[in-house]
């Protein structure tokens, strides 16, 4: 597949690019600073682009088979709409370019937490959500834009991310809460996103993933 990866210089984005190339895909890494991408590969194209510029986004998406977004808010404390606005540009560009498949990273904290432990629920409700209110508001708005689209979207909700190695072993749940979800490495989050690209069960669905 020809994959356009947004947020390619972040921890998850770097893993998406590297693992996609290992799997034989052709990858376009869309970044603000191309010099930040150290990986070189015959099937890797590094493209300068601003995710808040509709023209840059459309030019990056044209000619691809799927879009992967590992974007996250730039600030944990300040109001932001970067994920909402960037995904809005992606969806509009995909409609114009005839690209159907998109997978975006969100957060398990946006789920209802029904199957988590009481301490985990209390921490999410009274500490994490108030502390990260603005980023979570942005992710909720991003998810709403995806849900309103007729494209083949997948919302991927991980819990706390680590820099651990890729194990290739994790649990996931489609459109239902995942019990005891506490952590997953960025490497295995990327693995799950790539593994689900061809899984029709994840189309227009929310996937919670964790160890």
Coordinates of N, CA and C in Angstrom, one line a residue:
X1 N 0.8 -1.2 0.0 CA 0.0 0.0 0.0 C 0.9 1.3 0.0
X2 N 0.3 2.3 -0.5 CA 1.0 3.6 -0.4 C 0.3 4.4 0.8
X3 N 1.1 4.7 1.8 CA 0.6 5.2 3.0 C 1.1 6.6 3.2
X4 N 0.2 7.6 3.6 CA 0.6 8.9 4.0 C 0.5 8.9 5.5
X5 N 1.7 9.3 6.2 CA 1.7 9.3 7.6 C 1.9 10.7 8.1
X6 N 0.9 11.2 8.9 CA 1.0 12.5 9.6 C 1.4 12.3 11.0
X7 N 2.3 13.3 11.5 CA 2.8 13.1 12.8 C 4.0 12.1 12.8
X8 N 4.7 12.1 11.7 CA 5.7 11.1 11.5 C 7.0 11.3 12.3
X9 N 7.2 12.4 13.0 CA 8.4 12.6 13.8 C 8.1 12.4 15.3
X10 N 6.9 12.1 15.6 CA 6.6 11.7 17.0 C 6.9 10.3 17.3
X11 N 6.8 9.9 18.6 CA 7.2 8.5 18.9 C 6.4 7.4 18.2
X12 N 5.1 7.6 18.1 CA 4.3 6.6 17.4 C 4.5 6.8 15.9
X13 N 4.5 8.0 15.4 CA 4.7 8.2 14.0 C 6.0 7.6 13.5
X14 N 7.1 7.7 14.2 CA 8.3 7.1 13.8 C 8.2 5.6 13.6
X15 N 7.5 5.0 14.6 CA 7.3 3.6 14.6 C 6.4 3.2 13.4
X16 N 5.4 4.0 13.1 CA 4.5 3.7 11.9 C 5.3 3.7 10.6
X17 N 6.2 4.7 10.5 CA 7.0 4.8 9.3 C 7.9 3.6 9.2
X18 N 8.6 3.3 10.2 CA 9.6 2.2 10.2 C 9.0 0.9 10.0
X19 N 7.9 0.6 10.7 CA 7.3 -0.7 10.5 C 6.5 -0.8 9.2
X20 N 6.0 0.2 8.7 CA 5.3 0.2 7.4 C 6.3 -0.2 6.3
X21 N 7.5 0.4 6.4 CA 8.6 0.1 5.4 C 9.0 -1.3 5.5
X22 N 9.1 -1.8 6.7 CA 9.5 -3.2 7.0 C 8.5 -4.1 6.4
X23 N 7.2 -3.7 6.4 CA 6.2 -4.6 5.9 C 6.0 -4.5 4.4
X24 N 6.8 -3.6 3.7 CA 6.8 -3.5 2.3 C 6.0 -2.4 1.7
X25 N 5.4 -1.6 2.5 CA 4.6 -0.4 2.0 C 5.5 0.7 1.5
X26 N 4.9 1.5 0.7 CA 5.6 2.8 0.3 C 5.0 3.9 1.2
X27 N 5.9 4.7 1.8 CA 5.4 5.6 2.8 C 5.8 7.1 2.5
X28 N 4.9 8.0 2.7 CA 5.2 9.4 2.6 C 5.0 9.9 4.0
X29 N 6.1 10.4 4.6 CA 6.1 11.0 5.9 C 5.9 12.5 5.8
X30 N 4.8 13.0 6.3 CA 4.4 14.4 6.2 C 4.8 15.1 7.5
X31 N 5.8 16.1 7.3 CA 6.4 16.7 8.5 C 6.6 18.2 8.3
X32 N 6.7 18.9 9.4 CA 7.0 20.3 9.3 C 8.5 20.6 9.0
X33 N 9.3 19.7 9.5 CA 10.8 19.8 9.4 C 11.3 18.5 8.8
X34 N 11.5 18.4 7.5 CA 12.1 17.2 6.9 C 13.4 16.8 7.5
X35 N 14.2 17.7 8.0 CA 15.5 17.3 8.5 C 15.4 16.5 9.8
X36 N 14.2 16.5 10.4 CA 14.0 15.8 11.6 C 13.8 14.3 11.4
X37 N 13.6 13.9 10.1 CA 13.5 12.5 9.8 C 14.8 11.9 9.4
X38 N 15.4 11.1 10.3 CA 16.7 10.5 10.1 C 16.7 9.3 9.2
X39 N 15.6 8.6 9.2 CA 15.5 7.3 8.4 C 15.6 7.6 6.9
X40 N 16.3 6.7 6.2 CA 16.4 6.8 4.8 C 16.0 5.4 4.2
X41 N 15.2 5.4 3.2 CA 14.8 4.2 2.6 C 14.3 4.4 1.2
X42 N 14.5 3.5 0.3 CA 14.1 3.7 -1.1 C 12.6 3.9 -1.3
X43 N 11.8 3.3 -0.3 CA 10.3 3.5 -0.4 C 9.8 4.6 0.5
X44 N 10.7 5.4 1.0 CA 10.3 6.5 1.9 C 10.4 7.9 1.2
X45 N 9.3 8.6 1.2 CA 9.3 10.0 0.7 C 9.1 10.9 1.9
X46 N 9.9 11.9 2.2 CA 9.7 12.8 3.2 C 9.2 14.1 2.6
X47 N 8.0 14.6 3.0 CA 7.4 15.7 2.4 C 7.1 16.8 3.4
X48 N 7.6 18.0 3.2 CA 7.3 19.1 4.0 C 5.9 19.5 3.9
X49 N 5.2 19.7 5.0 CA 3.8 20.1 5.0 C 3.3 20.5 6.3
X50 N 2.4 21.5 6.3 CA 1.7 22.0 7.5 C 0.3 21.3 7.6
X51 N 0.0 20.6 8.7 CA -1.3 19.9 8.7 C -2.4 20.9 8.9
X52 N -2.1 22.2 9.2 CA -3.2 23.1 9.2 C -3.4 23.9 7.9
X53 N -2.6 23.5 6.9 CA -2.8 24.1 5.6 C -3.5 23.1 4.7
X54 N -4.7 23.4 4.3 CA -5.5 22.4 3.5 C -4.8 22.0 2.2
X55 N -4.1 23.0 1.5 CA -3.4 22.6 0.3 C -2.2 21.7 0.5
X56 N -1.5 21.9 1.6 CA -0.4 21.0 1.9 C -0.9 19.6 2.2
X57 N -2.0 19.5 2.9 CA -2.5 18.2 3.3 C -3.0 17.5 2.0
X58 N -3.7 18.2 1.1 CA -4.2 17.5 -0.1 C -3.1 17.1 -1.0
X59 N -2.1 17.9 -1.1 CA -0.9 17.5 -1.9 C -0.2 16.3 -1.4
X60 N -0.2 16.1 -0.1 CA 0.4 15.0 0.5 C -0.4 13.7 0.4
X61 N -1.7 13.8 0.4 CA -2.6 12.6 0.4 C -2.8 12.1 -1.0
X62 N -2.8 13.0 -2.0 CA -3.1 12.6 -3.4 C -2.2 11.4 -3.8
X63 N -2.8 10.4 -4.4 CA -2.1 9.2 -4.9 C -1.8 8.2 -3.9
X64 N -2.3 8.3 -2.7 CA -2.1 7.3 -1.7 C -3.3 6.4 -1.5
X65 N -3.1 5.2 -0.8 CA -4.2 4.3 -0.6 C -4.8 4.4 0.8
X66 N -4.0 5.0 1.7 CA -4.5 5.1 3.1 C -3.8 6.2 3.8
X67 N -4.4 6.7 4.9 CA -3.8 7.8 5.7 C -3.7 7.3 7.1
X68 N -2.6 7.6 7.8 CA -2.4 7.2 9.2 C -2.0 8.5 9.9
X69 N -2.7 8.8 11.0 CA -2.5 10.0 11.7 C -2.0 9.7 13.2
X70 N -0.8 10.1 13.5 CA -0.3 9.9 14.9 C -0.2 11.3 15.5
X71 N -0.9 12.3 15.0 CA -0.8 13.6 15.6 C -1.3 13.7 17.0
X72 N -0.7 14.6 17.7 CA -1.2 14.9 19.1 C -1.1 16.4 19.3
X73 N -1.9 16.9 20.3 CA -1.8 18.3 20.7 C -0.4 18.7 21.0
X74 N -0.1 19.9 20.7 CA 1.3 20.4 20.9 C 1.5 20.9 22.4
X75 N 0.4 21.2 23.1 CA 0.5 21.6 24.4 C -0.5 20.8 25.3
X76 N -0.1 20.5 26.5 CA -1.0 19.7 27.4 C -2.0 20.7 28.1
X77 N -1.6 21.9 28.2 CA -2.4 22.9 29.0 C -3.2 23.9 28.2
X78 N -2.7 24.3 27.1 CA -3.4 25.4 26.3 C -4.5 24.9 25.5
X79 N -5.6 25.6 25.3 CA -6.6 25.2 24.3 C -6.0 25.0 22.9
X80 N -6.5 24.0 22.3 CA -6.0 23.6 21.0 C -7.1 22.9 20.1
X81 N -6.9 23.1 18.8 CA -7.8 22.4 17.9 C -7.0 21.7 16.8
X82 N -5.7 21.4 17.0 CA -4.9 20.9 16.0 C -5.3 19.6 15.4
X83 N -5.7 18.7 16.3 CA -6.2 17.4 15.8 C -7.5 17.5 15.1
X84 N -8.4 18.2 15.6 CA -9.7 18.4 14.9 C -9.5 19.1 13.6
X85 N -8.7 20.1 13.5 CA -8.6 20.8 12.2 C -7.8 20.0 11.2
X86 N -6.7 19.4 11.7 CA -5.9 18.6 10.8 C -6.7 17.5 10.2
X87 N -7.4 16.7 11.0 CA -8.2 15.6 10.5 C -9.3 16.1 9.6
X88 N -9.9 17.3 9.9 CA -10.8 17.9 9.0 C -10.3 18.1 7.6
X89 N -9.0 18.6 7.5 CA -8.3 18.8 6.2 C -8.1 17.5 5.6
X90 N -7.7 16.5 6.3 CA -7.4 15.1 5.8 C -8.7 14.5 5.2
X91 N -9.8 14.6 5.9 CA -11.0 14.0 5.4 C -11.5 14.7 4.1
X92 N -11.4 16.1 4.1 CA -11.8 16.8 2.9 C -10.9 16.4 1.7
X93 N -9.6 16.3 1.9 CA -8.6 16.0 0.9 C -8.9 14.6 0.4
X94 N -9.2 13.6 1.3 CA -9.4 12.3 0.9 C -10.6 12.2 0.0
X95 N -11.7 12.9 0.3 CA -12.9 13.0 -0.5 C -12.5 13.4 -1.9
X96 N -11.7 14.5 -2.0 CA -11.4 15.0 -3.3 C -10.5 14.1 -4.1
X97 N -9.6 13.4 -3.4 CA -8.6 12.6 -4.0 C -9.0 11.1 -4.2
X98 N -10.2 10.7 -3.7 CA -10.6 9.4 -3.8 C -9.9 8.4 -2.9
X99 N -9.4 8.8 -1.8 CA -8.8 8.0 -0.8 C -9.8 7.6 0.3
X100 N -9.9 6.4 0.6 CA -11.0 6.0 1.5 C -10.6 5.6 2.9
X101 N -9.4 5.1 3.1 CA -9.0 4.5 4.4 C -8.2 5.5 5.3
X102 N -8.6 5.7 6.5 CA -7.9 6.5 7.5 C -7.9 5.9 8.9
X103 N -6.8 5.9 9.6 CA -6.7 5.5 11.0 C -6.0 6.5 11.8
X104 N -6.7 6.9 12.9 CA -6.2 8.0 13.7 C -6.0 7.6 15.2
X105 N -4.9 8.1 15.8 CA -4.7 7.8 17.2 C -5.5 8.8 18.1
X106 N -6.2 8.3 19.1 CA -7.0 9.1 20.0 C -6.5 8.7 21.4
X107 N -7.4 8.5 22.4 CA -7.0 8.2 23.7 C -8.0 7.3 24.4
X108 N -7.6 6.3 25.1 CA -8.5 5.5 25.8 C -9.3 6.2 26.9
X109 N -8.7 7.3 27.3 CA -9.3 8.2 28.4 C -10.7 8.7 27.9
X110 N -10.9 8.7 26.6 CA -12.2 9.2 26.1 C -13.3 8.1 26.2
X111 N -12.9 6.9 26.5 CA -13.9 5.9 26.7 C -14.7 6.0 28.0
X112 N -15.6 5.1 28.3 CA -16.4 5.3 29.5 C -15.7 4.7 30.7
X113 N -14.6 3.9 30.5 CA -13.9 3.4 31.6 C -14.6 2.3 32.4
X114 N -15.7 1.8 31.8 CA -16.5 0.9 32.6 C -15.8 -0.4 33.1
X115 N -14.8 -0.9 32.3 CA -14.1 -2.1 32.7 C -12.8 -1.9 33.3
X116 N -12.5 -0.7 33.6 CA -11.2 -0.4 34.3 C -11.4 -0.5 35.8
X117 N -10.3 -0.6 36.5 CA -10.4 -0.7 38.0 C -10.8 0.6 38.6
X118 N -11.4 0.5 39.8 CA -11.8 1.7 40.5 C -10.7 2.7 40.6
X119 N -9.5 2.4 41.0 CA -8.4 3.4 41.1 C -8.1 4.0 39.7
X120 N -8.2 3.2 38.7 CA -7.9 3.8 37.3 C -9.0 4.7 36.9
X121 N -10.2 4.4 37.2 CA -11.4 5.3 36.9 C -11.3 6.6 37.7
X122 N -11.0 6.5 38.9 CA -10.9 7.7 39.8 C -9.7 8.6 39.3
X123 N -8.6 8.0 38.9 CA -7.5 8.7 38.4 C -7.8 9.4 37.1
X124 N -8.5 8.7 36.2 CA -8.9 9.3 34.9 C -9.9 10.5 35.1
X125 N -10.9 10.2 36.0 CA -11.9 11.2 36.1 C -11.5 12.4 36.9
X126 N -10.7 12.2 37.9 CA -10.4 13.4 38.8 C -9.0 14.0 38.7
X127 N -8.1 13.3 37.9 CA -6.8 13.8 37.7 C -6.5 14.0 36.3
X128 N -6.5 12.9 35.5 CA -6.1 13.0 34.1 C -7.0 13.9 33.3
X129 N -8.3 13.7 33.3 CA -9.2 14.5 32.5 C -9.2 15.9 32.8
X130 N -9.2 16.4 34.1 CA -9.1 17.8 34.4 C -7.7 18.4 33.9
X131 N -6.7 17.6 34.2 CA -5.3 18.1 33.8 C -5.1 18.2 32.3
X132 N -5.7 17.3 31.6 CA -5.5 17.3 30.1 C -6.8 17.6 29.4
X133 N -7.6 18.5 30.0 CA -8.9 18.9 29.5 C -8.9 19.4 28.0
X134 N -7.9 20.3 27.7 CA -7.9 20.8 26.4 C -7.5 19.8 25.3
X135 N -6.4 19.0 25.5 CA -6.1 18.0 24.5 C -7.2 17.0 24.3
X136 N -7.9 16.6 25.4 CA -9.0 15.6 25.3 C -10.2 16.3 24.6
X137 N -10.5 17.5 24.8 CA -11.5 18.2 24.0 C -11.2 18.2 22.6
X138 N -9.9 18.4 22.2 CA -9.5 18.4 20.8 C -9.7 17.0 20.2
X139 N -9.3 16.0 21.0 CA -9.5 14.6 20.5 C -10.9 14.2 20.3
X140 N -11.8 14.7 21.2 CA -13.2 14.4 21.1 C -13.8 15.1 19.8
X141 N -13.3 16.3 19.6 CA -13.8 17.0 18.3 C -13.3 16.2 17.1
X142 N -12.0 15.8 17.2 CA -11.5 15.0 16.1 C -12.3 13.7 15.8
X143 N -12.6 13.0 16.9 CA -13.4 11.8 16.8 C -14.8 12.1 16.2
X144 N -15.4 13.2 16.6 CA -16.7 13.6 16.0 C -16.6 13.8 14.5
X145 N -15.5 14.4 14.1 CA -15.4 14.6 12.6 C -15.2 13.3 11.9
X146 N -14.5 12.4 12.5 CA -14.3 11.1 11.8 C -15.7 10.4 11.8
X147 N -16.4 10.4 12.9 CA -17.7 9.7 12.9 C -18.7 10.2 11.9
X148 N -18.6 11.5 11.6 CA -19.6 12.1 10.7 C -19.2 11.9 9.2
X149 N -18.0 11.3 9.0 CA -17.5 11.1 7.7 C -18.1 9.8 7.1
X150 N -18.2 9.7 5.8 CA -18.6 8.5 5.1 C -17.4 7.7 4.7
X151 N -16.2 8.1 5.0 CA -15.0 7.4 4.7 C -14.8 6.2 5.6
X152 N -13.8 5.4 5.3 CA -13.5 4.2 6.1 C -12.5 4.5 7.2
X153 N -13.0 5.0 8.3 CA -12.2 5.5 9.4 C -12.1 4.5 10.5
X154 N -11.0 4.5 11.2 CA -10.8 3.8 12.4 C -10.2 4.7 13.5
X155 N -10.8 4.8 14.7 CA -10.3 5.5 15.8 C -9.6 4.5 16.7
X156 N -8.3 4.8 17.0 CA -7.5 3.9 17.8 C -7.3 4.5 19.2
X157 N -7.7 3.9 20.2 CA -7.6 4.5 21.6 C -6.6 3.7 22.4
X158 N -5.4 4.1 22.6 CA -4.5 3.4 23.5 C -4.6 4.1 24.9
X159 N -4.1 3.3 25.9 CA -3.9 3.9 27.3 C -2.5 4.6 27.3
X160 N -1.9 4.7 28.5 CA -0.6 5.3 28.6 C 0.4 4.7 27.7
X161 N 1.1 5.5 27.0 CA 2.1 5.0 26.0 C 3.5 5.0 26.6
X162 N 4.2 3.9 26.3 CA 5.6 3.8 26.7 C 6.6 3.7 25.5
X163 N 7.8 3.7 25.8 CA 8.9 3.6 24.8 C 9.4 2.2 24.7
X164 N 8.6 1.2 25.2 CA 9.1 -0.2 25.2 C 9.2 -0.7 23.8
X165 N 9.8 -1.9 23.8 CA 10.0 -2.5 22.4 C 8.7 -3.1 21.9
X166 N 8.8 -3.4 20.6 CA 7.7 -4.1 19.9 C 7.6 -5.5 20.3
X167 N 6.5 -5.9 20.9 CA 6.3 -7.3 21.2 C 5.4 -8.1 20.2
X168 N 4.5 -7.3 19.6 CA 3.6 -8.0 18.6 C 2.5 -8.8 19.3
X169 N 2.4 -8.6 20.7 CA 1.3 -9.2 21.5 C 0.6 -8.2 22.3
X170 N -0.7 -8.1 22.1 CA -1.5 -7.1 22.8 C -2.9 -7.5 22.7
X171 N -3.8 -6.9 23.5 CA -5.2 -7.2 23.4 C -5.9 -6.0 22.7
X172 N -7.0 -6.2 22.1 CA -7.8 -5.1 21.5 C -9.3 -5.5 21.6
X173 N -10.1 -4.4 21.6 CA -11.6 -4.6 21.5 C -12.1 -3.6 20.5
X174 N -13.1 -4.1 19.7 CA -13.7 -3.2 18.7 C -15.1 -2.8 19.1
X175 N -15.3 -1.5 19.3 CA -16.5 -0.9 19.6 C -17.1 -1.4 21.0
X176 N -16.2 -1.8 21.9 CA -16.5 -2.2 23.2 C -15.4 -1.9 24.1
X177 N -15.6 -1.6 25.4 CA -14.5 -1.3 26.3 C -13.5 -2.5 26.5
X178 N -12.2 -2.2 26.6 CA -11.2 -3.2 26.9 C -10.9 -3.2 28.4
X179 N -11.0 -4.3 29.0 CA -10.8 -4.4 30.4 C -9.3 -4.3 30.8
X180 N -9.0 -3.7 31.9 CA -7.7 -3.7 32.5 C -6.7 -3.1 31.6
X181 N -7.0 -2.1 30.8 CA -6.1 -1.4 29.9 C -5.3 -0.4 30.6
X182 N -4.0 -0.6 30.7 CA -3.2 0.4 31.4 C -2.1 1.0 30.6
X183 N -1.4 0.1 29.8 CA -0.3 0.6 29.0 C -0.1 -0.1 27.7
X184 N 0.6 0.5 26.8 CA 1.1 -0.2 25.6 C 2.2 0.6 25.0
X185 N 3.2 0.0 24.4 CA 4.3 0.7 23.8 C 3.9 1.4 22.5
X186 N 4.6 2.5 22.2 CA 4.3 3.1 20.9 C 4.6 2.2 19.8
X187 N 5.5 1.3 19.9 CA 5.9 0.3 18.9 C 4.7 -0.6 18.6
X188 N 4.1 -1.1 19.7 CA 3.0 -2.0 19.5 C 1.7 -1.3 19.1
X189 N 1.5 0.0 19.5 CA 0.4 0.8 19.0 C 0.5 0.9 17.5
X190 N 1.7 1.2 17.0 CA 1.9 1.3 15.5 C 1.7 -0.1 14.9
X191 N 2.1 -1.2 15.5 CA 1.9 -2.5 15.0 C 0.4 -2.8 14.8
X192 N -0.4 -2.4 15.8 CA -1.8 -2.7 15.8 C -2.5 -1.8 14.7
X193 N -2.1 -0.6 14.5 CA -2.7 0.3 13.5 C -2.4 -0.3 12.1
X194 N -1.2 -0.7 11.8 CA -0.9 -1.3 10.5 C -1.6 -2.7 10.3
X195 N -1.7 -3.5 11.4 CA -2.4 -4.8 11.3 C -3.8 -4.6 11.0
X196 N -4.5 -3.5 11.4 CA -5.9 -3.4 11.3 C -6.3 -2.6 10.0
X197 N -5.3 -2.2 9.2 CA -5.6 -1.4 8.0 C -6.5 -2.3 7.0
X198 N -6.2 -3.6 6.9 CA -7.0 -4.4 6.0 C -8.1 -5.2 6.8
X199 N -8.4 -4.9 8.0 CA -9.4 -5.6 8.8 C -10.7 -4.8 8.7
X200 N -11.7 -5.4 7.9 CA -12.9 -4.7 7.7 C -13.7 -4.6 9.0
X201 N -13.5 -5.4 10.0 CA -14.2 -5.2 11.3 C -13.9 -3.9 12.0
X202 N -12.7 -3.3 11.6 CA -12.3 -2.0 12.3 C -12.8 -0.8 11.5
X203 N -13.4 -1.0 10.3 CA -13.8 0.1 9.5 C -15.0 0.8 10.2
X204 N -15.0 2.1 10.3 CA -16.0 2.9 11.0 C -16.2 2.4 12.4
X205 N -15.1 2.2 13.1 CA -15.2 1.6 14.5 C -14.1 2.2 15.4
X206 N -14.3 2.0 16.7 CA -13.3 2.5 17.7 C -12.6 1.2 18.2
X207 N -11.3 1.2 18.2 CA -10.5 0.1 18.6 C -9.7 0.5 19.9
X208 N -10.0 -0.1 21.0 CA -9.2 0.1 22.2 C -8.1 -1.0 22.2
X209 N -6.9 -0.6 22.5 CA -5.7 -1.5 22.4 C -4.8 -1.3 23.6
X210 N -4.4 -2.4 24.2 CA -3.5 -2.4 25.4 C -2.9 -3.8 25.6
X211 N -1.9 -3.8 26.5 CA -1.4 -5.1 26.9 C -2.4 -5.9 27.8

